[in-house]
XYZ file of C-alpha atoms in Angstrom:
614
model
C 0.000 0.000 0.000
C 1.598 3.025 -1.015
C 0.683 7.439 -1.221
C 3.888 8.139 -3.342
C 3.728 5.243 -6.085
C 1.210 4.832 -8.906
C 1.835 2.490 -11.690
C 0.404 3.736 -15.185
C 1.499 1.460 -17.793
C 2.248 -2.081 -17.455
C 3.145 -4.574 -20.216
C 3.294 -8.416 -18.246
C 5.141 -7.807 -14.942
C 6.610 -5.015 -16.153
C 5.582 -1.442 -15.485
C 5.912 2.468 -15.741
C 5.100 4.397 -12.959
C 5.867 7.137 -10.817
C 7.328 8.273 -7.403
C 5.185 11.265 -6.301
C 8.296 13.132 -4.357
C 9.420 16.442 -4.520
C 10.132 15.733 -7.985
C 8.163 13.138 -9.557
C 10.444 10.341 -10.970
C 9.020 8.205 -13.584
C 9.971 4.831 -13.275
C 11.436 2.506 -14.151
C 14.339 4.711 -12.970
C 18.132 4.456 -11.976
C 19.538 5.473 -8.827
C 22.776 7.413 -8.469
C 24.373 5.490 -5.956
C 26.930 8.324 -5.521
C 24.232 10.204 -4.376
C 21.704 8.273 -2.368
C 23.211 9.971 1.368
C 23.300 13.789 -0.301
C 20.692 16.420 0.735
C 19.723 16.960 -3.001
C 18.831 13.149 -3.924
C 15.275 12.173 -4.020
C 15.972 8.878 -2.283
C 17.899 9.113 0.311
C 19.447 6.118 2.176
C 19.791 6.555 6.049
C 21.930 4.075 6.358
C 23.186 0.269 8.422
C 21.415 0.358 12.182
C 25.290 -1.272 12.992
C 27.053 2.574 11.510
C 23.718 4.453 13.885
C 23.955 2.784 16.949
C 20.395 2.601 17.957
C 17.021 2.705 16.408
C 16.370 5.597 18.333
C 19.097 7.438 17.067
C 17.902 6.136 13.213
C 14.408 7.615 14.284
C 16.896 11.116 15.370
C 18.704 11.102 11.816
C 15.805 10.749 9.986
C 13.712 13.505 11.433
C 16.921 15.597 10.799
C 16.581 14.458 7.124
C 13.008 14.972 7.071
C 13.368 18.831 8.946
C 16.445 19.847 6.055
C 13.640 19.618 3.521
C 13.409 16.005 3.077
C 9.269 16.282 3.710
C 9.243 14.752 0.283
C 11.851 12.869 -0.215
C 11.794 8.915 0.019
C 13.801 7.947 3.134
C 15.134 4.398 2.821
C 14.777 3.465 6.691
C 17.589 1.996 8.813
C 18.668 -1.713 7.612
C 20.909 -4.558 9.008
C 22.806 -5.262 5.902
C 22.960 -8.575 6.496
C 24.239 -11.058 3.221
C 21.861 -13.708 2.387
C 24.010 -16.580 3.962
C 23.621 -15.090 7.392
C 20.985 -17.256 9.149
C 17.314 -16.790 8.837
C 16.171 -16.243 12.166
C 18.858 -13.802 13.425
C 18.147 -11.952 10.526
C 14.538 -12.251 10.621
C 14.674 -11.047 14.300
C 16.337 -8.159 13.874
C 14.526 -6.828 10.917
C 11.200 -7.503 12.890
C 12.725 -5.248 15.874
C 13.220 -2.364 13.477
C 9.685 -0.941 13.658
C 9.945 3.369 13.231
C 7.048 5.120 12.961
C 7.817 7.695 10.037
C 5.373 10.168 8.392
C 6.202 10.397 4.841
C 7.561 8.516 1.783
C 10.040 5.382 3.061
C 11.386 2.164 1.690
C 12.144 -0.645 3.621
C 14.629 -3.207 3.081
C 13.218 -6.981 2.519
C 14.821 -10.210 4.055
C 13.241 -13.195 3.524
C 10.865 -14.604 5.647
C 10.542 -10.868 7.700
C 7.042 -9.427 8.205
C 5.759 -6.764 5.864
C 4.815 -3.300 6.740
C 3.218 -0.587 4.403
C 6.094 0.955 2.732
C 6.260 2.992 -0.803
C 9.133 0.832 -1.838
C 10.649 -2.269 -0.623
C 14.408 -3.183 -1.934
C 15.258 -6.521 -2.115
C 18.340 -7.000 0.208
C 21.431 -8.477 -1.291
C 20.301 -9.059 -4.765
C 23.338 -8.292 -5.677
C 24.594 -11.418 -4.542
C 22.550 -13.736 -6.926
C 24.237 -12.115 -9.893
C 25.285 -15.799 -11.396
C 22.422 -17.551 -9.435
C 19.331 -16.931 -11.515
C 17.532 -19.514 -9.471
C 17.612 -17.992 -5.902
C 17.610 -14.432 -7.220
C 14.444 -15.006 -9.245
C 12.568 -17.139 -6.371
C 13.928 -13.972 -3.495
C 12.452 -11.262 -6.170
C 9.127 -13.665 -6.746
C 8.580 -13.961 -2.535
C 9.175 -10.408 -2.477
C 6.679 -9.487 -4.862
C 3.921 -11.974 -3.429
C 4.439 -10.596 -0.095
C 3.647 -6.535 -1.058
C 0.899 -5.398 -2.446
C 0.682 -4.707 -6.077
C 1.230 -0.629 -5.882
C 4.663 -1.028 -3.901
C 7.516 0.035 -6.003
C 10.556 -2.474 -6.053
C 14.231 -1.870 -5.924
C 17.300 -4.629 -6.387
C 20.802 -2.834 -5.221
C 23.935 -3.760 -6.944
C 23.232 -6.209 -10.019
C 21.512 -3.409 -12.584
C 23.496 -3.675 -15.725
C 22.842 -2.329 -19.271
C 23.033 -6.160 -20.376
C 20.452 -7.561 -17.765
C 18.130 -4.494 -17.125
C 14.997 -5.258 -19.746
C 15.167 -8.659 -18.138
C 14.662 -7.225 -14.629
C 11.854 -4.299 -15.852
C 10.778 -7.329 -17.197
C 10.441 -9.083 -13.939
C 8.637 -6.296 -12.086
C 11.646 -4.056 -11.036
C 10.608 -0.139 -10.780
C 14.031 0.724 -9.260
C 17.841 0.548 -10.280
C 21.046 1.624 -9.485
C 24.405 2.664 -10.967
C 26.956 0.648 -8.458
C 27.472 -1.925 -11.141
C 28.417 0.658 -13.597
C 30.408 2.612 -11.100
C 32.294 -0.688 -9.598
C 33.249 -1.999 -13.719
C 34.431 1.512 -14.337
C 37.117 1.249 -11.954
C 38.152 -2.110 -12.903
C 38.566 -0.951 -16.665
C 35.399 -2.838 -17.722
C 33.406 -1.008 -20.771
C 29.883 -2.622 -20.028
C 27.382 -2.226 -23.545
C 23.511 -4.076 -23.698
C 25.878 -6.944 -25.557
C 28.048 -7.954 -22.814
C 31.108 -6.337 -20.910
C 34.442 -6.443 -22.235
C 38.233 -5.397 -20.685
C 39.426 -2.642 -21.583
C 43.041 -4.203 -22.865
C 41.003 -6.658 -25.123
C 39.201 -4.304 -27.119
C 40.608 -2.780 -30.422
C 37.866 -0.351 -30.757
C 35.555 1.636 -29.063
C 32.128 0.640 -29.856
C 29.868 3.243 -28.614
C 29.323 7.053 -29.851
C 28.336 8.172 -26.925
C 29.490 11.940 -25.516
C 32.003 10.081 -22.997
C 33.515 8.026 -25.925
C 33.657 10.142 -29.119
C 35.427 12.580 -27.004
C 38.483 9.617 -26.815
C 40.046 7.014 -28.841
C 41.175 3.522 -27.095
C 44.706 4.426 -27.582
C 44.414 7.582 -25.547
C 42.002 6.212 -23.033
C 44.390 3.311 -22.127
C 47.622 6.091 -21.989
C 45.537 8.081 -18.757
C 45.668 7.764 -15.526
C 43.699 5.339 -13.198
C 41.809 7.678 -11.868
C 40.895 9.831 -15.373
C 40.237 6.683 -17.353
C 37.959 5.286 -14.456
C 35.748 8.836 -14.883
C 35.360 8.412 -18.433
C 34.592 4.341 -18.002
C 32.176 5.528 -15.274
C 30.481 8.321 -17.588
C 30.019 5.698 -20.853
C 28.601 2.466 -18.623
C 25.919 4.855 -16.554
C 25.362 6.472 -19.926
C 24.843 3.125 -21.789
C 23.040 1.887 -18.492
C 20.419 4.950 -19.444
C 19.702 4.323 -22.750
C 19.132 0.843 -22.383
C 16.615 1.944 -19.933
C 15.137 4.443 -22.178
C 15.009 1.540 -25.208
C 12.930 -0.591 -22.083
C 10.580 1.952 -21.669
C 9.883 2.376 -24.777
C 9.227 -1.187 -25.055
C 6.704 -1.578 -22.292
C 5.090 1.794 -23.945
C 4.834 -0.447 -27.287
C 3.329 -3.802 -25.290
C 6.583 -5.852 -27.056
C 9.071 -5.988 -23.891
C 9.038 -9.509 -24.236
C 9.855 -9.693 -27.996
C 12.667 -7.802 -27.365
C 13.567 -9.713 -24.447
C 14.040 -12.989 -26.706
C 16.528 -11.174 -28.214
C 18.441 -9.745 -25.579
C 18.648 -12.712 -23.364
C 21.106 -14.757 -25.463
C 23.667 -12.314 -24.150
C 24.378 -14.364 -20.938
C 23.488 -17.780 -20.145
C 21.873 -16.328 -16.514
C 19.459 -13.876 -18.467
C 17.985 -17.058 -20.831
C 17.853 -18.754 -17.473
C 15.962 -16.501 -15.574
C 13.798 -15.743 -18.793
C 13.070 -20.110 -18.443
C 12.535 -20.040 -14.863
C 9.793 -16.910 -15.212
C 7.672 -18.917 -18.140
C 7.915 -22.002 -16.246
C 6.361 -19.464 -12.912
C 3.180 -19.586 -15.550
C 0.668 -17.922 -12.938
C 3.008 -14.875 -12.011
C 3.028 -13.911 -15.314
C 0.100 -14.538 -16.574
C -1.728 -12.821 -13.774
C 0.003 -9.769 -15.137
C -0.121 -10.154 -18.888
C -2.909 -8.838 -21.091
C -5.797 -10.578 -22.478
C -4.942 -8.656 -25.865
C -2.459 -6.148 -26.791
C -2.519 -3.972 -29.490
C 0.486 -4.680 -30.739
C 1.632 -8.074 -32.277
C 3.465 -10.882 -31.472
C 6.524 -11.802 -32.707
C 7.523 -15.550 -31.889
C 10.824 -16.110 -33.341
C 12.535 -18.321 -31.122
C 12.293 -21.352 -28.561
C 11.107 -19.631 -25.658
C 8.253 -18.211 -27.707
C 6.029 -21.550 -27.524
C 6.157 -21.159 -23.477
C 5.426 -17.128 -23.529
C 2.276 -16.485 -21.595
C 0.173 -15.550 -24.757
C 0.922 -18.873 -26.511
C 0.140 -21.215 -23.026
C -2.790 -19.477 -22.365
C -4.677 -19.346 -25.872
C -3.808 -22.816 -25.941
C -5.375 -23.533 -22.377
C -8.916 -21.738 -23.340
C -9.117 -23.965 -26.153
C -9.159 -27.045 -24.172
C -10.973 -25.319 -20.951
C -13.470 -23.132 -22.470
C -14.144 -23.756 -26.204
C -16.838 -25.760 -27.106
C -16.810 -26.687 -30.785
C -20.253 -27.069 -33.098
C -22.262 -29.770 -33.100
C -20.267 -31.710 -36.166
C -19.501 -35.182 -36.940
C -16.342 -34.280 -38.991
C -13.179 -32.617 -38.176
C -10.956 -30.468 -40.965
C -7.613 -30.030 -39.845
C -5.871 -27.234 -41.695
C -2.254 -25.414 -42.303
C -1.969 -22.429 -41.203
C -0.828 -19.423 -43.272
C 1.119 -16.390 -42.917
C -2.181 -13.844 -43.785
C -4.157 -13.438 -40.872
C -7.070 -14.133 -40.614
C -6.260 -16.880 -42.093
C -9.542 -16.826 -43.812
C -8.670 -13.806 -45.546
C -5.370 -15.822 -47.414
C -4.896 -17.417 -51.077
C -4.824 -20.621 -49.390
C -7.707 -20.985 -47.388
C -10.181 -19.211 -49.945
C -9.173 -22.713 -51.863
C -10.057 -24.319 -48.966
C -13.034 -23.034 -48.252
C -13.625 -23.123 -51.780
C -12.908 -26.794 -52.054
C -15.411 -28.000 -48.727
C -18.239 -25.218 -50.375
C -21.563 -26.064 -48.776
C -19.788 -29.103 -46.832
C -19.402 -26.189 -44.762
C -22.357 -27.011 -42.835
C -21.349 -30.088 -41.492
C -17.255 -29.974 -40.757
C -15.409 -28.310 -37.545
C -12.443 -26.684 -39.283
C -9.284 -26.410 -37.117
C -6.267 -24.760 -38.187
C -2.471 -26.158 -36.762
C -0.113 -23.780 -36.419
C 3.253 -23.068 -34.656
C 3.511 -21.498 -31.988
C -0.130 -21.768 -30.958
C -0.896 -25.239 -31.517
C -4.355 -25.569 -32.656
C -7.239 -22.739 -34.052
C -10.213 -23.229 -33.918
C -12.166 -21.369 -37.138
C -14.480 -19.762 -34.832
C -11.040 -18.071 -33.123
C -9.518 -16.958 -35.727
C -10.035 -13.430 -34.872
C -9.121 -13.702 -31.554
C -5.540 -12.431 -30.369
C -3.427 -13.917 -30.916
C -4.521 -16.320 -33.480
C -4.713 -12.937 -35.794
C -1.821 -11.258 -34.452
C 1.440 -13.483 -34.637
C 4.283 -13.546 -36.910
C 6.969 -16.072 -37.118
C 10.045 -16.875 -39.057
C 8.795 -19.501 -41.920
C 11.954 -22.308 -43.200
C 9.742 -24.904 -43.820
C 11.571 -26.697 -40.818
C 9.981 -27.203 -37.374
C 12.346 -28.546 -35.080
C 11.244 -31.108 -32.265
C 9.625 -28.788 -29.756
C 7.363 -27.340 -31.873
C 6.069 -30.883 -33.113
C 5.738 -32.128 -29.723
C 3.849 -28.756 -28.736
C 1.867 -28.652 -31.366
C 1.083 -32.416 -31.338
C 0.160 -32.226 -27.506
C -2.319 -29.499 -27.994
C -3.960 -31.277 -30.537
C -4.360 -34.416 -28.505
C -6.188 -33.385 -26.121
C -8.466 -31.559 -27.821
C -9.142 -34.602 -29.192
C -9.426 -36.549 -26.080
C -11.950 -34.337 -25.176
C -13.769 -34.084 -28.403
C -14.491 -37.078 -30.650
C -15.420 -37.032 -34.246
C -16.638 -40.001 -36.635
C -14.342 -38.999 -39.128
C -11.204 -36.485 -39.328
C -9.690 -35.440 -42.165
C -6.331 -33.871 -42.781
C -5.386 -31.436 -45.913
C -2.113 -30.678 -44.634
C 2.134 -31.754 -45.552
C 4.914 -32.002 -44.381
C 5.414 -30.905 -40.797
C 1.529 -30.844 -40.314
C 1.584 -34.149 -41.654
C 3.837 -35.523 -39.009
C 1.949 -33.790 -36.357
C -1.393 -35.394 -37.220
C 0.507 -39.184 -37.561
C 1.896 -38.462 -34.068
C -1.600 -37.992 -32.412
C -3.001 -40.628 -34.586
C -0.807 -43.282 -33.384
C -1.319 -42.064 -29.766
C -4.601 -42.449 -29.692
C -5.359 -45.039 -32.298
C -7.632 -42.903 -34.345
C -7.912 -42.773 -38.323
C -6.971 -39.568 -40.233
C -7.680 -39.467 -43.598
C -4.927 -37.615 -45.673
C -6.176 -35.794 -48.899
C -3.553 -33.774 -49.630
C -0.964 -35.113 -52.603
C 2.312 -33.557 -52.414
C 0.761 -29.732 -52.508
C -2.173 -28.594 -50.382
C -3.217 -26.005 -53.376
C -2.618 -27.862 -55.836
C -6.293 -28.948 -57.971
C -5.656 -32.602 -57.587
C -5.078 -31.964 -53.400
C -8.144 -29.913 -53.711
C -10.594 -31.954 -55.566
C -9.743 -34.661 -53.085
C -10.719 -32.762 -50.154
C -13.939 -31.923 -51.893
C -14.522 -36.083 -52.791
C -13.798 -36.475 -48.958
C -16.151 -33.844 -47.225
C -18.707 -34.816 -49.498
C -18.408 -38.528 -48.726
C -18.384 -37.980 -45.010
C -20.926 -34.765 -44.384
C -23.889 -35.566 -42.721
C -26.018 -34.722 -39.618
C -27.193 -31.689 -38.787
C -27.425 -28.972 -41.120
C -25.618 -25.544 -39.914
C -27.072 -22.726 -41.989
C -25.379 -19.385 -42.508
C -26.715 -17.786 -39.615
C -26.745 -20.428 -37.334
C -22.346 -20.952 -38.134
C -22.244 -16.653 -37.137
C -23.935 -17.451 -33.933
C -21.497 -20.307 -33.028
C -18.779 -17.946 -34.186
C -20.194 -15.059 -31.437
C -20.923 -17.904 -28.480
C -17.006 -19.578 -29.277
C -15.952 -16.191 -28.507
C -17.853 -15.544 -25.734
C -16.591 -18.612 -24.330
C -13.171 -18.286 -24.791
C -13.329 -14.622 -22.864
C -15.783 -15.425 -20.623
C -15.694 -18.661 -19.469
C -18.177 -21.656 -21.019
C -21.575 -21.054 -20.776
C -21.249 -17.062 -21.685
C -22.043 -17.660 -25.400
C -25.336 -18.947 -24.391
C -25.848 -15.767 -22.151
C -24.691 -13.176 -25.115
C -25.615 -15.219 -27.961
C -28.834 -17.211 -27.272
C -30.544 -19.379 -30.081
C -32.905 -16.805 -30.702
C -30.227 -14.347 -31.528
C -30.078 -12.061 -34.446
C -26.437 -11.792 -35.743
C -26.323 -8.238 -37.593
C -23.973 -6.338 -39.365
C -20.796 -8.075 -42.134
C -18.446 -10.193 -40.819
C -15.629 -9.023 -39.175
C -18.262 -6.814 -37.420
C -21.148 -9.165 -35.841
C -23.357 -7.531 -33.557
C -25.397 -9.607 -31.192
C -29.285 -8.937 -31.059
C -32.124 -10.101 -29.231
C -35.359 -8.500 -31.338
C -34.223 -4.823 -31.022
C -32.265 -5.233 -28.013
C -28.272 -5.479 -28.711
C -26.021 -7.813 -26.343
C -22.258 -7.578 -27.848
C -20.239 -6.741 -30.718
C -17.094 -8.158 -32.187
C -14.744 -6.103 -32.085
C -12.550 -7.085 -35.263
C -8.874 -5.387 -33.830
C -9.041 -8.236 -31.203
C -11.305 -10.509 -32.049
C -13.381 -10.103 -28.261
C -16.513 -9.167 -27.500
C -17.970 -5.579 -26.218
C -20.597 -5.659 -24.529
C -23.515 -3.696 -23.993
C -25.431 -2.450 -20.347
C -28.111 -5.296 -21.317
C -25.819 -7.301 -22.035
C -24.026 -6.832 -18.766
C -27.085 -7.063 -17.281
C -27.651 -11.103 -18.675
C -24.478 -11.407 -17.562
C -24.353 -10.617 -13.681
C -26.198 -13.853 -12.947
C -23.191 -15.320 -14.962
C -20.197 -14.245 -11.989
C -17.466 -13.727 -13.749
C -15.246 -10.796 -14.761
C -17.413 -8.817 -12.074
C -15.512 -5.639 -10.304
C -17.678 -4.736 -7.069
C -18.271 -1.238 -6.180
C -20.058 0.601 -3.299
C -22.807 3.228 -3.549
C -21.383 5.615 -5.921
C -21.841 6.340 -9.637
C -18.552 6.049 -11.105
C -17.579 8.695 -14.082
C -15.104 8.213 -16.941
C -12.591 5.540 -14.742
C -12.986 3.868 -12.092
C -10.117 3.787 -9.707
C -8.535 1.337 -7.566
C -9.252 2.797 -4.143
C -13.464 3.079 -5.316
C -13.093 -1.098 -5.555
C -14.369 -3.535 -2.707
C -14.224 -6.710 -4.951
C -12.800 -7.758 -8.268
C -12.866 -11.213 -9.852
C -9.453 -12.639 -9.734
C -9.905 -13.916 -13.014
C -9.759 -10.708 -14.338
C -6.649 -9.533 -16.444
C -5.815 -6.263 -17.535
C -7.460 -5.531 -20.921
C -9.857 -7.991 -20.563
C -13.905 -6.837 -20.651
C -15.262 -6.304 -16.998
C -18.729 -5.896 -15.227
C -18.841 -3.362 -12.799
C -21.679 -3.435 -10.299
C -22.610 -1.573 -7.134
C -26.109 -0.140 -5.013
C -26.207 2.512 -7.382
C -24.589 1.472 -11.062
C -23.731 -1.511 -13.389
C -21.216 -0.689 -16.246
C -18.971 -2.142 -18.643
C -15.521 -1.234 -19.509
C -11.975 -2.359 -19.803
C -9.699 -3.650 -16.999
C -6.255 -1.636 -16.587
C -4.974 -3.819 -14.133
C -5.687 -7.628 -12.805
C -8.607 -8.169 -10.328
C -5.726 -8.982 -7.296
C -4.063 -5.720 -8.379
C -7.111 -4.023 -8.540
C -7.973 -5.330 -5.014
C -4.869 -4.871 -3.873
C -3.461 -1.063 -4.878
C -4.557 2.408 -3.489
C -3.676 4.463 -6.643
C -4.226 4.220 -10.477
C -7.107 3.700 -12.602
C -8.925 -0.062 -12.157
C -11.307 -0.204 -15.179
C -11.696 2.761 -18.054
C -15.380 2.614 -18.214
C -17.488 2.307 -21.761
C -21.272 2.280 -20.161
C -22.707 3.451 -16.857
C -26.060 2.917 -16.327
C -27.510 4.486 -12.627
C -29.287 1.969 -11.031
C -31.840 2.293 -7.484
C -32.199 5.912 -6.309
């Protein structure tokens, strides 16, 4: 719980913000270690209880601090400085003892396993000690962050480095320093976002930076200690800065991670912490939008465990509930999204023509593993790229092939045809020898080519029967798979009943009841938004509902006017507000824990309000 921190971007875990001191400090933000004692810093450190004496004479210093004009200033209270080897419950015990009571902005240092006291930002003590342990550092930042609530801004001393910094913005750190920098400098280490390097094994200088261009290597290595170590220290906090500024930018775009899949290939400890944090699925995901607009780039390995990719996968199985059909289509996937909209899967279409009515199409694809027709819209089935060879090495296969296996576990079909080569091909004899079903293969040697096609026609025809989908009725299960997937099963029925009128051209549906409408599509996502009646169906529905109390919200709702929010909720995603006086219908900013857990920043940017009671 915090008065001087408000988050106001986020992208996943990580976040820009602000420190509301005498000068506001957007975050994230590095700290000038040279500085952090000096009456001019914004953050100033008071300092080791061991160096003070006594907590009472902490509690003396800092109302000196706070009386030379540091009413505004974030005091970092009195600390034990203990490493992390030194046992748990001396430790524990003394950081429990330290208990000031301090008007103003503070930060308090974390050890784990101490109790946790409102602070405006907690700093993780001795992270600087887990630089080549990406194991305990990540599991000491993730107890850390579990422990606080949501609005606290976090700070790890002494391992910020312009190689490793996206990956801890990336994390959730708000809060950096320059020590790192400062320490390399006067070892004649030139740090850059591609590594560090010794100054005697370089033969160029590869940065143009004001510190640099000012120099060559030959002169730089023919100062002094002391005059090289300035100019070192000048070009690493420089490069440290606009790494930072590159980060921010990121998180501004929604493609932090992207970038990150890059970046972490610098150092075996960044790709490691990068694994650990995927394979922490609910940490992230908690945090991660339901859509961005941006899109997604999935280039490498660690892109088939990014949050994105799990989850879409997940609401498949969970939550989508295909058409009533007897046959299954499976389908390549192709590099026009929709895929619909492609060359390829007009001929497709083309090719099954009115046999349309009967078949569940399902489109395989890498990284997302199986998409369903009725998804296609929906990010990120419509919003990925990825690098096409014609080569899918053994992950993907076994990905792909495991998310198409259980679908089919939990979905059976009298007959399933594949129009698909190569790769695809070996994916659907994988799951077919798992679970002993038949595929029939129509495709011969080219999925486009006439002969391929006319065989996928002979094949649909052969094996469509049952019951007959019409036009409107295949929009309506479009609408309700939708619903579904964002909602949770059951919330088609709600939003798209049988009775329901879809109006409006496809990508556009609208949702009608007679004259009353429930939802539209919204194409640039491929979600539903949905109207005050529709909201209205849906409260009997509990889910995605943010409780208010008697007010009439205006514009946004913020987090200190919320007494309950789902904690299914994730930012972006479409939420129900409802109180005494109000229901409306907006967007989520932050997650329903966040939302129920921070005293600043804007909960839900509100579409509808509709004024309910008195």
């Amino acid at each position: 719980m915090t008065r001087y921190f408000e988050v106001q971007q986020r992208d996943g875990a990580a976040r820009i913000g602000k420190l509301l001191l005498e000068k506001i400090i957007q975050t994230p933000f590095i700290l000038d270690t040279r500085t952090l004692k000096a009456k001019d810093s914004p953050i100033i450190d008071s300092g080791s209880i061991w160096g003070l004496g006594s907590a009472k004479i902490a509690e003396e210093k800092i109302a000196e601090i706070r009386r030379d004009g540091g009413e505004k200033k974030l005091i970092i209270l009195p600390h034990q400085s203990f490493p992390p080897e030194a046992p748990d419950d001396v430790a524990i015990a003394i950081a429990d003892s330290l208990d000031f009571d301090i008007e103003g902005a503070i930060g308090t240092v974390y050890r784990h396993g101490q109790n946790v006291r409102k602070s405006d930002m907690y700093i993780m003590e001795g992270a600087g000690c887990f630089d080549n342990n990406a194991k305990k550092f990540f599991h000491s930042l993730l107890e850390l962050k579990g422990n606080i609530s949501p609005d606290t801004a976090v700070y790890t001393p002494n391992i910020c480095t312009p190689e490793n910094i996206a990956m801890l913005a990336y994390l959730g750190v708000d809060v950096f320093d320059s020590t790192k920098a400062i320490v390399a400098a006067h070892n004649d280490i030139y740090l850059t976002r591609s590594g560090r390097f010794y100054l005697d094994a370089l033969a160029e200088l590869p940065c143009r930076c004001e510190a640099c261009s000012g120099t060559d290597l030959a002169e730089l290595r023919k100062m002094g200690k002391k005059e090289r170590a300035l100019i070192l220290e000048k070009h690493n906090i420089n490069e440290l800065e606009g790494e930072l500024a590159i980060v921010r930018e990121k998180i501004r775009a929604g493609v932090l991670r992207e970038y990150l899949e890059g970046q972490c290939r610098v150092r075996p400890w960044l790709t490691a912490l990068l694994r650990l944090a995927d394979n922490e699925y609910s940490y992230l995901e908690e945090r991660n939008p339901i859509v961005r607009s941006s899109g997604m780039t999935a280039n490498s390995t660690e892109s088939l465990s990014r949050v994105e990719v799990v989850r879409f996968a997940e609401r498949v199985i969970e939550r989508y509930s295909p058409p009533e059909a007897d046959v299954l289509v499976l389908l390549p996937c192709s590099a026009k999204k929709p895929y619909s909209i492609s060359n390829s899967h007009w001929k497709f279409i083309n090719a099954i023509g009115k046999n349309r009515r009967y078949v569940q199409e399902m489109i395989i694809t890498s990284p997302l593993g199986i998409v369903p027709r009725e998804l296609e819209l929906t990010y990120p089935a419509a919003h990925y790229d990825t690098a096409v060879t014609g080569y899918w090495d053994a992950e993907e296969k076994e990905w792909v092939a495991s998310c198409l296996e259980k679908y089919l576990k939990k979905n059976e079909y009298k007959t399933i045809i594949a129009h698909v080569e190569d790769a695809y091909k070996q994916i659907c004899e994988i799951v077919s020898d798992r679970l002993g079903v038949e595929i029939i293969y129509t495709s011969s040697g080219n999925v486009g080519s006439p002969e391929s096609l006319r065989n996928l026609k002979e094949e649909t025809d052969k094996h469509s029967m049952g019951r007959n989908r019409n036009v409107e009725e295949r929009k309506r299960e479009m609408l309700r798979a939708v619903a579904d997937y964002q909602f949770g099963s059951g919330a088609g029925d709600i939003l798209v009943p049988a009775e329901a009128t879809i109006k409006s051209p496809f990508p556009k549906y609208q949702s009608f009841t007679g004259k009353t409408q429930l939802a539209t599509l919204i194409p640039q996502y491929g979600t539903l938004a949905v109207t005050i009646e529709g909201v209205e169906l849906m409260q009997a529905f509990d889910k995605y509902i943010v409780t208010i109390e008697d007010f009439v919200p205006k514009g946004s709702l913020l987090a200190p006017g919320v007494v309950k929010a789902d904690p299914r909720i994730r930012p972006n995603d479409e939420v129900f507000v409802q109180g005494e006086n109000a229901i409306c219908v907006g967007r989520a900013v932050m997650s329903g824990p966040e939302m129920q857990g921070s005293t600043r920043g804007v909960a839900v940017d509100l579409r509808h309000v509709k004024k309910i009671g008195k």
